[in-house]
Amino acid sequence: MAKEKNLGKIIRELATTKHFMVFLAVVFAVHFGYALVHQIPPAVDARAYDTIAQNLVTAGEYRLGTGAVGEMDGAIYKIGPGYEFFLAAVYLVFGHHFWLVWALQALMYTAAVLMLAALAGAVFNKEEKINWGALYAGVAPAAFFIDGILLSGMLMGEVLFIFMAVMAMAAFYVWGEKPTVGRSAVLGFLLGALYLIRPVGVVFILAFGGAKLAR
């Protein structure tokens, strides 16, 4: 409970500090602005994810082609299905708009930066006041990582994976010592979603499980 209160306190302080809110606004503007300026058309894997998502919405089928159901389909070879279902949910609710996906991804990346800053403050800050210089030095490279900016403007699952991974780390940090059924269910959902988005998510499952066994 102490960790949860501490993390919540730092999040509130970050969210009420003007210069940090300006920093987050710049992060969002850079990621979303890059996407709007370059408007990268879906190609190769990104085009496949888009097609699968559209087929999920229009036909209720997780597939790339238009052949008979039961035929071998290229969708089986693509990483997923987590990101494809995310795209399908966006298309179902808001329509087939790439700019909206880019905006959501920029927002998720910005939220991940906020949570990373809060986790860094909770774990490493030993004083009552936040060491802003150290915090910015640690968070800024992640916030403006060139690959992160590029991926925010593409139909790729990495930004969603980063967002879910940071949320899973935060959940494990505050709930890991005193789990309940509800907390375990939320963390299980986050870890399961991670694995469905990218199989490398199993690393987080193994790391969290190993940490619990070690304790």
XYZ file of C-alpha atoms in Angstrom:
215
model
C 0.000 0.000 0.000
C 2.914 2.327 0.737
C 4.277 1.847 -2.771
C 0.863 2.513 -4.290
C 0.491 5.734 -2.282
C 4.035 6.807 -3.134
C 3.572 6.199 -6.854
C 0.188 7.938 -6.800
C 1.695 10.917 -5.008
C 4.456 11.260 -7.602
C 1.984 10.961 -10.488
C -0.127 13.721 -8.963
C 2.924 15.933 -8.507
C 4.039 15.345 -12.089
C 0.531 16.024 -13.388
C 0.268 19.307 -11.497
C 3.721 20.634 -12.401
C 3.426 23.052 -15.297
C 6.838 22.513 -16.865
C 6.399 18.738 -16.869
C 2.966 19.053 -18.490
C 4.572 21.258 -21.144
C 7.221 18.558 -21.598
C 4.539 15.887 -22.109
C 2.677 18.150 -24.531
C 5.874 18.500 -26.559
C 6.338 14.712 -26.533
C 2.824 14.216 -27.907
C 3.236 17.007 -30.462
C 6.518 15.589 -31.759
C 5.182 12.042 -32.117
C 1.819 12.988 -33.611
C 3.293 15.826 -35.675
C 5.834 13.475 -37.253
C 3.005 11.117 -38.230
C 0.922 13.914 -39.764
C 3.835 15.417 -41.674
C 5.116 12.164 -43.182
C 1.850 10.171 -43.336
C 3.649 6.878 -43.917
C 1.358 4.558 -45.915
C 1.003 1.005 -44.540
C 3.424 -1.380 -46.253
C 4.445 -5.016 -45.799
C 3.550 -5.993 -42.190
C 1.710 -2.730 -41.497
C -0.466 -3.259 -44.576
C -1.176 -6.809 -43.430
C -2.213 -5.657 -39.937
C -4.505 -3.061 -41.502
C -6.096 -5.618 -43.835
C -6.636 -8.147 -41.048
C -8.218 -5.467 -38.852
C -10.558 -4.399 -41.645
C -11.556 -8.033 -42.261
C -12.292 -8.431 -38.560
C -14.637 -5.442 -38.683
C -16.352 -6.135 -41.999
C -16.461 -9.945 -42.069
C -15.626 -11.037 -38.536
C -12.730 -13.083 -39.908
C -9.061 -12.987 -38.901
C -7.605 -13.336 -42.376
C -5.678 -11.574 -45.126
C -7.181 -13.073 -48.257
C -10.703 -13.514 -49.566
C -10.655 -17.247 -50.223
C -12.932 -19.847 -48.710
C -12.885 -20.251 -44.948
C -10.538 -23.088 -44.053
C -7.988 -22.326 -46.756
C -4.437 -21.546 -45.683
C -4.223 -17.785 -45.156
C -1.199 -15.511 -44.771
C -2.543 -13.996 -41.543
C -1.340 -17.086 -39.670
C 2.267 -16.066 -40.337
C 1.943 -12.529 -38.956
C 2.794 -11.562 -35.387
C -0.380 -11.068 -33.416
C -3.289 -11.033 -32.914
C -3.096 -8.335 -30.220
C -2.319 -5.303 -32.383
C -4.737 -6.395 -35.100
C -7.578 -6.529 -32.576
C -6.553 -3.091 -31.287
C -6.786 -1.690 -34.823
C -10.103 -3.465 -35.372
C -11.516 -1.909 -32.187
C -10.450 1.569 -33.347
C -11.909 1.026 -36.822
C -15.142 -0.381 -35.412
C -15.731 2.607 -33.126
C -14.256 5.493 -35.133
C -13.963 4.258 -38.703
C -10.956 3.561 -40.898
C -8.803 6.628 -40.173
C -5.021 6.318 -39.958
C -4.615 9.731 -38.331
C -6.688 8.584 -35.369
C -4.493 5.515 -34.865
C -1.436 7.789 -34.965
C -3.017 10.132 -32.419
C -3.831 7.245 -30.069
C -0.330 5.863 -30.409
C 1.211 9.262 -29.680
C -1.063 9.526 -26.640
C -0.071 6.032 -25.440
C 3.617 6.833 -25.858
C 3.160 10.045 -23.880
C 1.311 8.164 -21.123
C 4.141 5.608 -21.035
C 6.656 8.436 -20.582
C 4.592 9.822 -17.704
C 4.451 6.427 -15.990
C 8.166 5.820 -16.563
C 8.921 9.170 -14.921
C 6.667 8.290 -11.977
C 8.283 4.856 -11.574
C 11.763 6.380 -11.742
C 10.801 8.895 -9.069
C 9.263 6.226 -6.862
C 12.205 3.831 -7.132
C 15.196 6.167 -7.167
C 14.092 9.378 -5.481
C 15.141 9.300 -1.822
C 13.989 12.780 -0.923
C 10.590 14.404 -0.572
C 11.135 16.646 -3.581
C 11.633 15.375 -7.111
C 15.100 15.837 -8.568
C 13.914 17.389 -11.819
C 17.327 17.520 -13.450
C 17.930 13.812 -12.958
C 14.357 12.993 -13.964
C 14.538 14.850 -17.263
C 17.992 13.435 -17.996
C 16.622 9.935 -17.573
C 13.250 10.344 -19.277
C 14.028 12.664 -22.216
C 16.058 10.089 -24.226
C 13.146 7.648 -24.008
C 10.590 10.350 -24.801
C 12.356 11.450 -27.981
C 13.898 8.144 -29.032
C 13.939 8.349 -32.821
C 12.575 4.829 -33.346
C 9.724 5.567 -30.944
C 8.812 8.687 -32.921
C 8.952 6.747 -36.181
C 6.837 3.859 -34.868
C 4.197 6.232 -33.508
C 3.519 7.219 -37.105
C 3.207 3.663 -38.428
C 0.683 0.856 -38.087
C 3.021 -1.277 -36.004
C 2.481 -2.840 -32.594
C 5.583 -1.580 -30.810
C 4.020 1.550 -29.295
C 1.070 -0.441 -27.937
C 3.565 -2.989 -26.587
C 5.614 -0.268 -24.857
C 2.494 1.227 -23.291
C 1.223 -2.138 -22.000
C 4.700 -3.095 -20.754
C 5.093 0.102 -18.711
C 1.602 -0.307 -17.243
C 2.427 -3.918 -16.343
C 5.644 -2.818 -14.621
C 3.731 -0.203 -12.642
C 1.090 -2.756 -11.628
C 3.716 -5.255 -10.527
C 5.604 -2.564 -8.613
C 2.619 -1.457 -6.529
C 0.761 -4.786 -6.240
C 3.506 -7.400 -6.372
C 4.042 -7.687 -2.630
C 0.378 -7.957 -1.648
C -1.557 -9.448 -4.574
C -5.316 -9.959 -4.529
C -7.538 -11.781 -7.004
C -8.549 -8.508 -8.658
C -5.006 -7.172 -8.860
C -3.704 -10.470 -10.188
C -6.437 -10.483 -12.834
C -5.484 -6.986 -14.027
C -1.791 -7.851 -14.146
C -2.617 -11.125 -15.891
C -4.606 -9.240 -18.519
C -1.728 -6.817 -19.113
C 0.820 -9.622 -19.422
C -1.468 -11.663 -21.650
C -2.018 -8.669 -23.914
C 1.748 -8.119 -24.063
C 2.303 -11.665 -25.259
C -0.472 -11.382 -27.869
C 1.010 -8.141 -29.231
C 4.586 -9.437 -29.345
C 5.748 -12.906 -28.210
C 8.772 -11.281 -26.547
C 6.294 -10.267 -23.851
C 6.956 -13.671 -22.311
C 10.162 -12.127 -20.915
C 8.067 -9.948 -18.610
C 6.028 -12.959 -17.495
C 9.198 -14.885 -16.667
C 10.805 -11.875 -14.942
C 7.778 -11.163 -12.741
C 7.313 -14.839 -11.941
C 11.000 -15.207 -11.098
C 10.864 -12.174 -8.828
C 7.909 -13.630 -6.927
C 9.584 -17.020 -6.549
C 12.803 -15.354 -5.359
C 10.877 -13.573 -2.591
